[in-house]
PDB file of C-alpha atoms and ligand atoms in Angstrom:
ATOM      1  CA  UNK A   1      77.766 189.792 -69.018  1.00 44.00           C
ATOM      2  CA  UNK A   2      81.222 189.988 -67.505  1.00 44.00           C
ATOM      3  CA  UNK A   3      82.368 188.244 -64.392  1.00 45.00           C
ATOM      4  CA  UNK A   4      83.177 191.524 -62.688  1.00 47.00           C
ATOM      5  CA  UNK A   5      79.617 192.908 -62.757  1.00 48.00           C
ATOM      6  CA  UNK A   6      77.899 193.115 -59.434  1.00 52.00           C
ATOM      7  CA  UNK A   7      74.669 191.148 -59.515  1.00 55.00           C
ATOM      8  CA  UNK A   8      71.864 191.297 -57.038  1.00 57.00           C
ATOM      9  CA  UNK A   9      71.845 188.005 -55.210  1.00 62.00           C
ATOM     10  CA  UNK A  10      69.094 185.743 -56.487  1.00 68.00           C
ATOM     11  CA  UNK A  11      66.373 184.264 -54.366  1.00 68.00           C
ATOM     12  CA  UNK A  12      67.390 180.684 -53.562  1.00 71.00           C
ATOM     13  CA  UNK A  13      65.542 178.528 -56.049  1.00 78.00           C
ATOM     14  CA  UNK A  14      64.210 175.010 -55.937  1.00 78.00           C
ATOM     15  CA  UNK A  15      65.156 172.665 -58.748  1.00 79.00           C
ATOM     16  CA  UNK A  16      62.011 170.941 -60.042  1.00 76.00           C
ATOM     17  CA  UNK A  17      62.420 167.358 -61.189  1.00 85.00           C
ATOM     18  CA  UNK A  18      59.926 165.246 -63.161  1.00 85.00           C
ATOM     19  CA  UNK A  19      58.125 164.258 -59.952  1.00 88.00           C
ATOM     20  CA  UNK A  20      57.832 167.748 -58.510  1.00 90.00           C
ATOM     21  CA  UNK A  21      57.245 169.750 -61.702  1.00 91.00           C
ATOM     22  CA  UNK A  22      53.404 169.472 -61.493  1.00 93.00           C
ATOM     23  CA  UNK A  23      53.542 170.870 -57.936  1.00 94.00           C
ATOM     24  CA  UNK A  24      55.536 173.935 -59.024  1.00 94.00           C
ATOM     25  CA  UNK A  25      53.349 174.415 -62.114  1.00 95.00           C
ATOM     26  CA  UNK A  26      50.204 174.449 -59.962  1.00 97.00           C
ATOM     27  CA  UNK A  27      51.744 176.904 -57.508  1.00 97.00           C
ATOM     28  CA  UNK A  28      52.322 179.352 -60.356  1.00 96.00           C
ATOM     29  CA  UNK A  29      48.548 179.172 -60.880  1.00 97.00           C
ATOM     30  CA  UNK A  30      48.036 179.688 -57.127  1.00 98.00           C
ATOM     31  CA  UNK A  31      46.818 176.179 -56.540  1.00 98.00           C
ATOM     32  CA  UNK A  32      48.269 174.079 -53.722  1.00 98.00           C
ATOM     33  CA  UNK A  33      48.352 170.398 -54.610  1.00 98.00           C
ATOM     34  CA  UNK A  34      49.298 167.412 -52.513  1.00 97.00           C
ATOM     35  CA  UNK A  35      49.689 163.732 -53.238  1.00 97.00           C
ATOM     36  CA  UNK A  36      47.286 161.095 -51.994  1.00 98.00           C
ATOM     37  CA  UNK A  37      47.854 157.383 -52.329  1.00 98.00           C
ATOM     38  CA  UNK A  38      44.956 155.562 -53.964  1.00 98.00           C
ATOM     39  CA  UNK A  39      46.036 152.337 -52.294  1.00 98.00           C
ATOM     40  CA  UNK A  40      46.456 153.318 -48.599  1.00 98.00           C
ATOM     41  CA  UNK A  41      45.104 156.874 -48.437  1.00 98.00           C
ATOM     42  CA  UNK A  42      48.362 158.413 -47.199  1.00 98.00           C
ATOM     43  CA  UNK A  43      48.674 162.148 -47.953  1.00 98.00           C
ATOM     44  CA  UNK A  44      52.138 163.522 -48.604  1.00 97.00           C
ATOM     45  CA  UNK A  45      54.309 166.394 -49.650  1.00 96.00           C
ATOM     46  CA  UNK A  46      56.497 166.879 -51.435  1.00 90.00           C
ATOM     47  CA  UNK A  47      55.794 165.137 -54.704  1.00 94.00           C
ATOM     48  CA  UNK A  48      57.493 161.800 -55.117  1.00 93.00           C
ATOM     49  CA  UNK A  49      57.205 158.892 -57.504  1.00 94.00           C
ATOM     50  CA  UNK A  50      55.946 156.574 -54.760  1.00 96.00           C
ATOM     51  CA  UNK A  51      53.872 156.625 -51.584  1.00 97.00           C
ATOM     52  CA  UNK A  52      56.126 156.897 -48.534  1.00 96.00           C
ATOM     53  CA  UNK A  53      53.903 154.523 -46.568  1.00 97.00           C
ATOM     54  CA  UNK A  54      53.271 151.628 -48.924  1.00 98.00           C
ATOM     55  CA  UNK A  55      55.509 152.335 -51.947  1.00 98.00           C
ATOM     56  CA  UNK A  56      52.553 152.297 -54.304  1.00 98.00           C
ATOM     57  CA  UNK A  57      53.013 154.376 -57.462  1.00 97.00           C
ATOM     58  CA  UNK A  58      49.242 154.882 -57.703  1.00 97.00           C
ATOM     59  CA  UNK A  59      49.138 158.500 -56.532  1.00 97.00           C
ATOM     60  CA  UNK A  60      46.582 161.180 -57.235  1.00 97.00           C
ATOM     61  CA  UNK A  61      47.245 164.910 -56.886  1.00 97.00           C
ATOM     62  CA  UNK A  62      44.162 166.664 -55.514  1.00 98.00           C
ATOM     63  CA  UNK A  63      44.055 170.357 -54.693  1.00 98.00           C
ATOM     64  CA  UNK A  64      44.362 171.247 -51.012  1.00 98.00           C
ATOM     65  CA  UNK A  65      41.945 173.570 -49.269  1.00 98.00           C
ATOM     66  CA  UNK A  66      45.058 175.552 -48.356  1.00 98.00           C
ATOM     67  CA  UNK A  67      44.120 175.383 -44.695  1.00 98.00           C
ATOM     68  CA  UNK A  68      45.872 173.651 -41.851  1.00 98.00           C
ATOM     69  CA  UNK A  69      47.633 174.031 -38.517  1.00 98.00           C
ATOM     70  CA  UNK A  70      51.131 174.881 -37.330  1.00 98.00           C
ATOM     71  CA  UNK A  71      52.681 171.527 -36.472  1.00 98.00           C
ATOM     72  CA  UNK A  72      56.029 172.935 -35.345  1.00 97.00           C
ATOM     73  CA  UNK A  73      57.994 176.081 -35.965  1.00 97.00           C
ATOM     74  CA  UNK A  74      61.024 178.121 -35.065  1.00 95.00           C
ATOM     75  CA  UNK A  75      61.697 181.829 -35.450  1.00 94.00           C
ATOM     76  CA  UNK A  76      64.810 182.544 -37.480  1.00 89.00           C
ATOM     77  CA  UNK A  77      66.987 185.483 -36.469  1.00 90.00           C
ATOM     78  CA  UNK A  78      69.932 184.615 -38.662  1.00 87.00           C
ATOM     79  CA  UNK A  79      70.301 182.822 -41.953  1.00 83.00           C
ATOM     80  CA  UNK A  80      73.244 182.361 -44.313  1.00 83.00           C
ATOM     81  CA  UNK A  81      71.481 183.334 -47.505  1.00 83.00           C
ATOM     82  CA  UNK A  82      71.967 187.063 -48.337  1.00 82.00           C
ATOM     83  CA  UNK A  83      68.484 187.542 -49.801  1.00 79.00           C
ATOM     84  CA  UNK A  84      66.622 185.782 -47.003  1.00 81.00           C
ATOM     85  CA  UNK A  85      68.701 187.758 -44.498  1.00 84.00           C
ATOM     86  CA  UNK A  86      66.815 190.894 -45.589  1.00 82.00           C
ATOM     87  CA  UNK A  87      63.555 189.328 -44.436  1.00 83.00           C
ATOM     88  CA  UNK A  88      64.539 188.376 -40.885  1.00 87.00           C
ATOM     89  CA  UNK A  89      63.168 187.586 -38.432  1.00 91.00           C
ATOM     90  CA  UNK A  90      60.534 185.195 -39.712  1.00 91.00           C
ATOM     91  CA  UNK A  91      58.862 181.995 -38.600  1.00 94.00           C
ATOM     92  CA  UNK A  92      59.810 178.815 -40.404  1.00 94.00           C
ATOM     93  CA  UNK A  93      57.177 176.184 -39.765  1.00 96.00           C
ATOM     94  CA  UNK A  94      55.971 172.738 -40.594  1.00 97.00           C
ATOM     95  CA  UNK A  95      52.314 173.110 -41.493  1.00 97.00           C
ATOM     96  CA  UNK A  96      50.011 170.131 -41.492  1.00 98.00           C
ATOM     97  CA  UNK A  97      47.296 170.625 -44.064  1.00 98.00           C
ATOM     98  CA  UNK A  98      43.754 169.609 -43.169  1.00 98.00           C
ATOM     99  CA  UNK A  99      44.195 166.839 -45.750  1.00 98.00           C
ATOM    100  CA  UNK A 100      47.108 165.424 -43.707  1.00 97.00           C
ATOM    101  CA  UNK A 101      50.192 166.300 -45.762  1.00 97.00           C
ATOM    102  CA  UNK A 102      52.935 168.355 -44.124  1.00 97.00           C
ATOM    103  CA  UNK A 103      55.213 170.923 -45.676  1.00 96.00           C
ATOM    104  CA  UNK A 104      58.023 173.194 -44.590  1.00 95.00           C
ATOM    105  CA  UNK A 105      56.985 176.780 -45.119  1.00 95.00           C
ATOM    106  CA  UNK A 106      57.158 180.306 -43.845  1.00 95.00           C
ATOM    107  CA  UNK A 107      54.505 181.966 -41.688  1.00 96.00           C
ATOM    108  CA  UNK A 108      54.104 185.578 -42.779  1.00 94.00           C
ATOM    109  CA  UNK A 109      53.362 188.371 -40.342  1.00 91.00           C
ATOM    110  CA  UNK A 110      54.451 188.760 -36.737  1.00 92.00           C
ATOM    111  CA  UNK A 111      56.643 185.769 -35.842  1.00 93.00           C
ATOM    112  CA  UNK A 112      55.843 186.256 -32.141  1.00 93.00           C
ATOM    113  CA  UNK A 113      52.179 185.435 -32.832  1.00 95.00           C
ATOM    114  CA  UNK A 114      52.968 182.004 -34.235  1.00 96.00           C
ATOM    115  CA  UNK A 115      52.197 179.053 -31.981  1.00 96.00           C
ATOM    116  CA  UNK A 116      51.840 175.325 -32.405  1.00 97.00           C
ATOM    117  CA  UNK A 117      48.242 174.469 -33.202  1.00 97.00           C
ATOM    118  CA  UNK A 118      47.331 177.865 -34.674  1.00 97.00           C
ATOM    119  CA  UNK A 119      45.133 177.681 -37.766  1.00 97.00           C
ATOM    120  CA  UNK A 120      46.785 178.916 -40.930  1.00 98.00           C
ATOM    121  CA  UNK A 121      45.811 179.525 -44.520  1.00 98.00           C
ATOM    122  CA  UNK A 122      47.995 179.490 -47.604  1.00 98.00           C
ATOM    123  CA  UNK A 123      49.144 182.747 -49.197  1.00 97.00           C
ATOM    124  CA  UNK A 124      50.895 182.477 -52.527  1.00 97.00           C
ATOM    125  CA  UNK A 125      54.165 184.363 -52.671  1.00 95.00           C
ATOM    126  CA  UNK A 126      55.178 185.168 -56.248  1.00 95.00           C
ATOM    127  CA  UNK A 127      58.965 185.428 -56.206  1.00 91.00           C
ATOM    128  CA  UNK A 128      58.921 186.117 -59.957  1.00 91.00           C
ATOM    129  CA  UNK A 129      57.117 184.860 -63.055  1.00 91.00           C
ATOM    130  CA  UNK A 130      58.708 181.458 -62.770  1.00 90.00           C
ATOM    131  CA  UNK A 131      58.523 180.754 -59.068  1.00 93.00           C
ATOM    132  CA  UNK A 132      55.665 180.896 -56.586  1.00 95.00           C
ATOM    133  CA  UNK A 133      56.112 179.675 -53.020  1.00 94.00           C
ATOM    134  CA  UNK A 134      53.313 178.596 -50.684  1.00 96.00           C
ATOM    135  CA  UNK A 135      53.621 180.665 -47.522  1.00 97.00           C
ATOM    136  CA  UNK A 136      51.010 180.641 -44.758  1.00 98.00           C
ATOM    137  CA  UNK A 137      49.300 183.295 -42.669  1.00 97.00           C
ATOM    138  CA  UNK A 138      47.650 182.916 -39.276  1.00 96.00           C
ATOM    139  CA  UNK A 139      43.855 182.826 -39.339  1.00 94.00           C
ATOM    140  CA  UNK A 140      42.656 186.108 -37.841  1.00 83.00           C
ATOM    141  CA  UNK A 141      39.835 184.618 -35.787  1.00 71.00           C
ATOM    142  CA  UNK A 142      41.982 181.973 -34.109  1.00 57.00           C
ATOM    143  CA  UNK A 143      44.082 184.105 -31.748  1.00 53.00           C
TER     144      UNK A 143
HETATM  145 ZN1   ZN B 201      50.195 154.254 -49.908  1.00 59.98          ZN
END
């Protein structure tokens, strides 16, 4: 490959580390994991070596129901990344899972329908064979 070839811009990729690798591996299998501290019960995302509340390293990684609520959000109309720009506008949200962990994610569908407190459910977005992202969709019966 020469430096002059025009390449399609790549989807911005996360860089898994030893702590987060199990999370990305599970997502490829369409399973949403979170971390729960065996000592204090705190639920967290993303994966870390220690509990953010009590610094215990005794963490388990149960599978989430994939359901939760919109904790906060904003609708993006501009973004620097050339690939994500194609997908505007969309709602970027913090979703609180029913198990208590929160993650930054995208709400698919009409961004105008998103509201704080709306129930959401995970939808797995396969970017390619290597990368699956957990997006969320509004629950239909919660309008
Ligand atoms: Zn803890």
